CSV table of C-alpha atoms in Angstrom, one decimal:
chain,number,residue,atom,x,y,z
H,10,UNK,CA,4.6,-0.1,-48.8
H,11,UNK,CA,3.2,-3.1,-47.0
H,12,UNK,CA,1.1,-5.5,-49.0
H,13,UNK,CA,-2.6,-6.4,-48.2
H,14,UNK,CA,-2.9,-8.5,-45.0
H,15,UNK,CA,0.3,-7.2,-43.4
H,16,UNK,CA,1.1,-4.5,-40.9
H,17,UNK,CA,4.4,-2.7,-41.1
H,18,UNK,CA,6.4,-2.3,-37.9
H,19,UNK,CA,9.2,0.3,-38.0
H,20,UNK,CA,12.6,-1.3,-37.9
H,21,UNK,CA,11.3,-4.9,-37.7
H,22,UNK,CA,10.0,-5.7,-41.1
H,23,UNK,CA,6.4,-6.9,-41.5
H,24,UNK,CA,4.1,-9.1,-39.4
H,25,UNK,CA,2.0,-11.3,-41.6
H,26,UNK,CA,-1.8,-11.7,-41.0
H,27,UNK,CA,-4.7,-9.5,-40.4
H,28,UNK,CA,-5.8,-7.7,-37.3
H,29,UNK,CA,-9.2,-8.7,-35.9
H,30,UNK,CA,-11.8,-6.0,-35.9
H,31,UNK,CA,-10.1,-3.9,-38.7
H,32,UNK,CA,-12.9,-4.6,-41.2
H,33,UNK,CA,-12.4,-6.5,-44.6
H,34,UNK,CA,-9.3,-4.8,-45.8
H,35,UNK,CA,-7.5,-8.2,-46.3
H,36,UNK,CA,-10.5,-9.6,-48.1
H,37,UNK,CA,-10.7,-6.8,-50.6
H,38,UNK,CA,-7.0,-6.3,-51.0
H,39,UNK,CA,-7.1,-2.7,-49.5
H,40,UNK,CA,-4.1,-1.6,-47.5
H,41,UNK,CA,-4.6,-0.8,-43.9
H,42,UNK,CA,-4.1,2.9,-43.2
H,43,UNK,CA,-1.5,3.2,-40.5
H,44,UNK,CA,-3.3,6.2,-38.9
H,45,UNK,CA,-6.3,4.0,-38.3
H,46,UNK,CA,-4.4,1.6,-36.1
H,47,UNK,CA,-4.6,4.0,-33.3
H,48,UNK,CA,-8.5,3.9,-33.7
H,49,UNK,CA,-8.8,0.2,-33.6
H,50,UNK,CA,-11.0,-0.6,-30.3
H,51,UNK,CA,-9.0,-2.5,-27.7
H,52,UNK,CA,-11.4,-5.3,-26.9
H,53,UNK,CA,-11.7,-6.8,-30.4
H,54,UNK,CA,-7.9,-6.7,-30.8
H,55,UNK,CA,-7.4,-8.3,-27.4
H,56,UNK,CA,-9.2,-11.4,-28.6
H,57,UNK,CA,-6.9,-11.7,-31.7
H,58,UNK,CA,-4.0,-14.2,-31.7
H,59,UNK,CA,-1.9,-11.6,-33.6
H,60,UNK,CA,-2.5,-8.8,-31.0
H,61,UNK,CA,0.5,-9.6,-28.9
H,62,UNK,CA,2.8,-9.6,-31.9
H,63,UNK,CA,1.7,-6.3,-33.4
H,64,UNK,CA,1.7,-4.3,-30.0
H,65,UNK,CA,5.0,-6.0,-28.7
H,66,UNK,CA,7.0,-5.6,-31.8
H,67,UNK,CA,6.1,-2.0,-32.2
H,68,UNK,CA,7.1,-1.4,-28.6
H,69,UNK,CA,10.3,-3.2,-29.3
H,70,UNK,CA,11.1,-0.8,-32.1
H,71,UNK,CA,10.2,2.3,-30.1
H,72,UNK,CA,11.3,2.1,-26.4
H,73,UNK,CA,12.2,-1.6,-25.8
H,74,UNK,CA,15.0,-2.2,-23.2
H,75,UNK,CA,17.2,-4.8,-24.6
H,76,UNK,CA,19.3,-6.9,-22.3
H,77,UNK,CA,22.8,-7.2,-23.3
H,78,UNK,CA,24.5,-8.5,-20.1
H,79,UNK,CA,26.5,-6.4,-17.7
H,80,UNK,CA,30.1,-5.9,-16.8
H,81,UNK,CA,30.2,-8.7,-14.4
H,82,UNK,CA,27.8,-11.1,-16.3
H,83,UNK,CA,29.1,-12.2,-19.8
H,84,UNK,CA,26.4,-13.5,-22.3
H,85,UNK,CA,26.1,-15.1,-25.6
H,86,UNK,CA,23.9,-13.8,-28.4
H,87,UNK,CA,21.6,-16.8,-27.9
H,88,UNK,CA,21.0,-16.1,-24.3
H,89,UNK,CA,20.4,-12.4,-24.9
H,90,UNK,CA,17.9,-13.2,-27.6
H,91,UNK,CA,16.0,-15.5,-25.3
H,92,UNK,CA,15.9,-12.9,-22.6
H,93,UNK,CA,14.7,-10.3,-24.9
H,94,UNK,CA,12.2,-12.7,-26.4
H,95,UNK,CA,10.7,-13.4,-23.1
H,96,UNK,CA,10.4,-9.7,-22.3
H,97,UNK,CA,8.6,-8.9,-25.5
H,98,UNK,CA,6.3,-11.8,-25.3
H,99,UNK,CA,5.8,-11.2,-21.5
H,100,UNK,CA,6.2,-14.9,-20.9
H,101,UNK,CA,8.4,-16.7,-18.3
H,102,UNK,CA,11.9,-17.5,-19.3
H,103,UNK,CA,12.9,-21.1,-18.4
H,104,UNK,CA,16.6,-21.5,-17.9
H,105,UNK,CA,18.3,-24.9,-17.7
H,106,UNK,CA,22.0,-25.7,-17.7
H,107,UNK,CA,24.6,-27.4,-15.6
H,108,UNK,CA,24.9,-26.3,-11.9
H,109,UNK,CA,27.2,-23.4,-11.6
H,110,UNK,CA,26.7,-22.0,-15.1
H,111,UNK,CA,25.2,-18.8,-13.8
H,112,UNK,CA,21.5,-19.4,-14.0
H,113,UNK,CA,20.6,-17.7,-10.9
H,114,UNK,CA,23.0,-14.9,-11.6
H,115,UNK,CA,21.3,-14.2,-14.8
H,116,UNK,CA,18.2,-12.8,-13.0
H,117,UNK,CA,20.6,-10.4,-11.1
H,118,UNK,CA,22.1,-9.4,-14.4
H,119,UNK,CA,18.7,-8.7,-16.0
H,120,UNK,CA,17.6,-6.7,-12.8
H,121,UNK,CA,20.8,-4.6,-13.0
H,122,UNK,CA,20.7,-4.2,-16.9
H,123,UNK,CA,17.1,-3.2,-17.1
H,124,UNK,CA,17.1,-1.2,-13.9
H,125,UNK,CA,14.3,-3.2,-12.2
H,126,UNK,CA,13.9,-4.5,-8.6
H,127,UNK,CA,14.5,-8.1,-8.1
H,128,UNK,CA,12.3,-10.4,-6.1
H,129,UNK,CA,13.5,-13.9,-5.3
H,130,UNK,CA,11.6,-17.0,-4.7
H,131,UNK,CA,13.8,-19.9,-3.8
H,132,UNK,CA,12.0,-23.2,-4.2
H,133,UNK,CA,12.4,-26.1,-1.8
H,134,UNK,CA,10.9,-29.7,-1.7
H,135,UNK,CA,8.1,-28.5,0.6
H,136,UNK,CA,7.3,-25.3,-1.4
H,137,UNK,CA,3.6,-24.9,-2.4
H,138,UNK,CA,2.4,-22.7,-5.1
H,139,UNK,CA,0.3,-21.0,-2.7
H,140,UNK,CA,3.4,-19.8,-0.6
H,141,UNK,CA,4.4,-17.7,-3.5
H,142,UNK,CA,1.1,-15.8,-3.6
H,143,UNK,CA,0.3,-15.2,-0.1
H,144,UNK,CA,0.2,-16.6,3.4
H,145,UNK,CA,-2.5,-16.1,6.0
H,146,UNK,CA,-0.7,-15.9,9.3
H,147,UNK,CA,-3.4,-17.5,11.6
H,148,UNK,CA,-0.8,-18.1,14.4
H,149,UNK,CA,-0.1,-14.4,14.8
H,150,UNK,CA,-3.8,-13.6,14.6
H,151,UNK,CA,-4.5,-16.2,17.4
H,152,UNK,CA,-1.7,-14.7,19.4
H,153,UNK,CA,-3.0,-11.2,19.1
H,154,UNK,CA,-6.4,-12.1,19.9
H,155,UNK,CA,-5.1,-13.4,23.2
H,156,UNK,CA,-2.2,-11.2,24.2
H,157,UNK,CA,-2.2,-8.2,21.7
H,158,UNK,CA,-4.1,-5.0,21.3
H,159,UNK,CA,-4.7,-5.2,17.6
H,160,UNK,CA,-8.1,-5.4,15.9
H,161,UNK,CA,-8.0,-9.0,14.9
H,162,UNK,CA,-11.1,-8.6,13.0
H,163,UNK,CA,-9.0,-6.9,10.1
H,164,UNK,CA,-7.9,-9.9,8.6
H,165,UNK,CA,-5.9,-7.9,5.9
H,166,UNK,CA,-3.1,-7.2,8.4
H,167,UNK,CA,-2.5,-11.0,8.6
H,168,UNK,CA,-2.1,-11.6,4.9
H,169,UNK,CA,1.6,-11.7,3.9
H,170,UNK,CA,2.3,-11.6,0.3
H,171,UNK,CA,4.7,-14.0,-1.1
H,172,UNK,CA,7.4,-13.1,-3.9
H,173,UNK,CA,5.0,-13.7,-6.7
H,174,UNK,CA,2.2,-11.8,-4.9
H,175,UNK,CA,4.6,-9.0,-4.3
H,176,UNK,CA,5.6,-9.0,-8.0
H,177,UNK,CA,2.0,-8.8,-9.1
H,178,UNK,CA,1.2,-6.1,-6.4
H,179,UNK,CA,4.2,-3.8,-7.4
H,180,UNK,CA,3.6,-0.4,-8.8
H,181,UNK,CA,6.7,-0.8,-11.1
H,182,UNK,CA,7.9,-3.7,-13.4
H,183,UNK,CA,10.0,-6.0,-11.4
H,184,UNK,CA,12.1,-9.1,-12.2
H,185,UNK,CA,10.9,-12.3,-10.4
H,186,UNK,CA,13.3,-15.2,-10.0
H,187,UNK,CA,11.7,-18.6,-9.4
H,188,UNK,CA,14.9,-20.5,-8.5
H,189,UNK,CA,15.3,-24.2,-9.0
H,190,UNK,CA,11.6,-25.1,-9.7
H,191,UNK,CA,12.6,-28.7,-10.3
H,192,UNK,CA,13.1,-29.1,-6.5
H,193,UNK,CA,9.3,-28.9,-5.9
H,194,UNK,CA,6.6,-31.4,-6.0
H,195,UNK,CA,5.7,-32.6,-9.5
H,196,UNK,CA,2.4,-30.8,-9.5
H,197,UNK,CA,3.9,-27.5,-8.4
H,198,UNK,CA,4.4,-26.2,-12.0
H,199,UNK,CA,0.8,-27.0,-13.0
H,200,UNK,CA,-0.4,-25.1,-9.8
H,201,UNK,CA,1.3,-21.8,-11.1
H,202,UNK,CA,-0.2,-22.0,-14.7
H,203,UNK,CA,-3.4,-20.1,-14.0
H,204,UNK,CA,-1.6,-17.3,-12.1
H,205,UNK,CA,1.3,-17.0,-14.6
H,206,UNK,CA,-1.1,-16.7,-17.4
H,207,UNK,CA,-3.6,-14.3,-16.0
H,208,UNK,CA,-1.0,-12.4,-13.7
H,209,UNK,CA,-3.6,-12.2,-11.0
H,210,UNK,CA,-5.0,-14.1,-8.0
H,211,UNK,CA,-7.6,-14.0,-5.4
H,212,UNK,CA,-7.4,-13.7,-1.7
H,213,UNK,CA,-10.1,-15.8,-0.2
H,214,UNK,CA,-9.9,-14.5,3.3
H,215,UNK,CA,-10.3,-10.8,2.2
H,216,UNK,CA,-12.1,-11.4,-1.0
H,217,UNK,CA,-9.6,-9.2,-2.6
H,218,UNK,CA,-8.1,-9.7,-6.2
H,219,UNK,CA,-4.5,-8.9,-6.7
H,220,UNK,CA,-3.9,-7.9,-10.4
H,221,UNK,CA,-0.7,-7.1,-11.9
H,222,UNK,CA,-0.5,-3.6,-13.4
H,223,UNK,CA,2.9,-4.3,-14.9
H,224,UNK,CA,3.7,-7.8,-15.9
H,225,UNK,CA,6.9,-8.8,-14.2
H,226,UNK,CA,9.7,-10.3,-16.0
H,227,UNK,CA,9.8,-14.0,-14.7
H,228,UNK,CA,12.9,-16.0,-14.8
H,229,UNK,CA,12.6,-19.6,-13.9
H,230,UNK,CA,15.6,-21.9,-13.4
H,231,UNK,CA,15.9,-25.7,-13.4
H,232,UNK,CA,18.6,-28.2,-12.9
H,233,UNK,CA,16.5,-30.8,-14.7
H,234,UNK,CA,16.1,-33.0,-11.7
H,235,UNK,CA,12.5,-33.5,-12.7
H,236,UNK,CA,10.7,-33.2,-16.0
H,237,UNK,CA,8.4,-30.3,-16.3
H,238,UNK,CA,4.8,-30.7,-17.6
H,239,UNK,CA,4.3,-29.8,-21.3
H,240,UNK,CA,1.5,-27.5,-20.5
H,241,UNK,CA,4.0,-25.5,-18.4
H,242,UNK,CA,6.6,-25.7,-21.0
H,243,UNK,CA,4.3,-24.3,-23.6
H,244,UNK,CA,3.9,-21.1,-21.7
H,245,UNK,CA,7.6,-20.5,-21.4
H,246,UNK,CA,10.4,-19.2,-23.5
H,247,UNK,CA,13.2,-21.8,-23.2
H,248,UNK,CA,17.1,-21.5,-23.1
H,249,UNK,CA,19.6,-24.0,-22.3
H,250,UNK,CA,23.0,-22.4,-21.0
H,251,UNK,CA,25.8,-24.2,-22.7
H,252,UNK,CA,28.9,-24.9,-20.8
H,253,UNK,CA,31.3,-22.0,-21.8
H,254,UNK,CA,34.0,-22.6,-24.3
H,255,UNK,CA,37.6,-22.0,-23.2
H,256,UNK,CA,37.6,-18.7,-24.8
H,257,UNK,CA,34.5,-17.5,-23.1
H,258,UNK,CA,35.6,-19.1,-19.8
H,259,UNK,CA,38.9,-17.1,-20.0
H,260,UNK,CA,36.8,-13.9,-20.3
H,261,UNK,CA,34.6,-14.9,-17.4
H,262,UNK,CA,37.7,-15.7,-15.2
H,263,UNK,CA,39.1,-12.3,-16.0
H,264,UNK,CA,36.0,-10.6,-14.9
H,265,UNK,CA,36.2,-12.2,-11.6
H,266,UNK,CA,40.0,-12.0,-11.2
H,267,UNK,CA,41.2,-9.1,-13.4
H,268,UNK,CA,44.7,-9.1,-11.8
H,269,UNK,CA,45.5,-12.8,-12.0
H,270,UNK,CA,48.6,-13.7,-14.1
H,271,UNK,CA,47.7,-14.7,-17.7
H,272,UNK,CA,50.0,-17.8,-17.5
H,273,UNK,CA,48.2,-19.2,-14.4
H,274,UNK,CA,44.8,-18.7,-16.2
H,275,UNK,CA,46.0,-20.6,-19.2
H,276,UNK,CA,47.4,-23.4,-17.2
H,277,UNK,CA,44.4,-23.6,-14.9
H,278,UNK,CA,41.9,-23.7,-17.8
H,279,UNK,CA,43.9,-26.3,-19.5
H,280,UNK,CA,43.8,-28.4,-16.2
H,281,UNK,CA,40.1,-27.7,-15.7
H,282,UNK,CA,39.1,-28.9,-19.0
H,283,UNK,CA,41.1,-32.0,-18.8
H,284,UNK,CA,39.4,-32.9,-15.6
H,285,UNK,CA,35.9,-32.2,-17.0
H,286,UNK,CA,36.9,-34.6,-19.9
H,287,UNK,CA,37.8,-37.5,-17.6
H,288,UNK,CA,35.6,-40.5,-17.6
H,289,UNK,CA,33.4,-41.7,-14.8
H,290,UNK,CA,33.0,-38.2,-13.1
H,291,UNK,CA,29.7,-38.1,-11.5
H,292,UNK,CA,29.8,-34.3,-10.9
H,293,UNK,CA,32.1,-32.4,-13.3
H,294,UNK,CA,33.5,-29.1,-12.0
H,295,UNK,CA,31.6,-26.0,-13.0
H,296,UNK,CA,32.3,-22.4,-13.8
H,297,UNK,CA,31.8,-21.3,-10.2
H,298,UNK,CA,34.2,-23.9,-9.0
H,299,UNK,CA,36.8,-22.9,-11.4
H,300,UNK,CA,36.6,-19.3,-10.3
H,301,UNK,CA,36.9,-20.3,-6.7
H,302,UNK,CA,39.9,-22.6,-7.5
H,303,UNK,CA,41.7,-19.8,-9.3
H,304,UNK,CA,41.1,-17.5,-6.4
H,305,UNK,CA,42.7,-19.8,-3.8
H,306,UNK,CA,45.5,-20.6,-6.1
H,307,UNK,CA,46.1,-16.9,-6.5
H,308,UNK,CA,45.9,-16.4,-2.8
H,309,UNK,CA,48.3,-19.2,-2.1
H,310,UNK,CA,50.9,-17.7,-4.3
H,311,UNK,CA,50.8,-20.7,-6.9
H,312,UNK,CA,51.8,-19.4,-10.3
H,313,UNK,CA,51.9,-22.8,-12.1
H,314,UNK,CA,49.6,-25.8,-12.1
H,315,UNK,CA,49.3,-29.0,-14.3
H,316,UNK,CA,47.3,-32.1,-14.3
H,317,UNK,CA,49.0,-34.3,-11.6
H,318,UNK,CA,48.1,-36.5,-8.6
H,319,UNK,CA,49.0,-33.7,-6.2
H,320,UNK,CA,47.0,-31.1,-7.8
H,321,UNK,CA,46.6,-28.4,-5.2
H,322,UNK,CA,43.3,-27.6,-3.8
H,323,UNK,CA,41.6,-30.3,-5.7
H,324,UNK,CA,38.7,-30.3,-3.3
H,325,UNK,CA,37.6,-27.0,-4.8
H,326,UNK,CA,36.9,-28.7,-8.0
H,327,UNK,CA,35.8,-32.3,-7.1
H,328,UNK,CA,33.1,-32.6,-4.5
H,329,UNK,CA,32.4,-36.3,-4.4
H,330,UNK,CA,34.4,-39.3,-3.1
H,331,UNK,CA,33.9,-41.4,-6.3
H,332,UNK,CA,35.2,-38.6,-8.4
H,333,UNK,CA,38.3,-38.2,-6.4
H,334,UNK,CA,38.9,-42.0,-6.8
H,335,UNK,CA,38.1,-41.8,-10.6
H,336,UNK,CA,40.7,-38.9,-10.7
H,337,UNK,CA,43.4,-40.9,-9.0
H,338,UNK,CA,42.8,-43.9,-10.9
H,339,UNK,CA,43.1,-42.1,-14.3
H,340,UNK,CA,46.3,-40.3,-13.5
H,341,UNK,CA,47.9,-43.5,-11.8
H,342,UNK,CA,46.8,-45.8,-14.7
H,343,UNK,CA,44.9,-47.9,-12.2
H,344,UNK,CA,41.8,-50.0,-12.8
H,345,UNK,CA,39.8,-48.6,-15.5
H,346,UNK,CA,36.5,-49.3,-13.6
H,347,UNK,CA,36.1,-49.3,-9.8
H,348,UNK,CA,32.9,-49.8,-7.9
């Protein structure tokens, strides 16, 4: 039996603390009757800092959909835990990692695994937070007023919801991918804080409030090109995708190339990690580049590779001129440093 001041949650242990609005049970040492939990008014509980823990942990025990990867997206326990934590807490999941480590593909995997639609918002340097909510198409309205036969007084037909607006307006729960948030202006994350917190926004032109009935699963990716504000980070669940170990990378390659010869995979992996370990590389080859390299090796009928100056299809791995120079220098025993 749970001790005073705790609420038992099936299958998850106990959550310490008291529930606001439940009386003085914690003060007197009286146990909380589980049957009374259903009678607690919603409004007092909604102001309690423990409300989210009690409700979401119970949901997790009952009907929580756990993410565990897919047949084409291999995960680690830490990544699965981060995704499931974000789902339970209904907070955005901020994903960082080297380019090519599967940050964007994670959103697709979550969408597939949890059977939810996926909405994408690809961020550019000129992207504004407003673009993700809605856009008022004044140009189309002006055109219709001059040449069309539409009722231009109905402004609502010129309001186009952005990806975040569509996610809030969806009748079912969706996965929203905000891809490469660090490409945007430094103030961009701060401009999203209010909407991400409240899951609603106001359309000034129509005086309409768009309120999410199902909070979307928000996955945000970053390549760490810019530092994100602390206030933004505080509202997120964070996970850094470590670069795969050779063992995990072997499994990843087999997912993409199930018919490739084992000997070619072993040699390609050995060569790949040797290249990544070289000094002075500005852009080390990533997982996606290894997959592409093995694909072209297989297509070309090459069944054996090793680290050498004439490594076949080196351009699939190294994408900068300085890295090609560093590669050649190290293999030829040339100058240790070259400008």
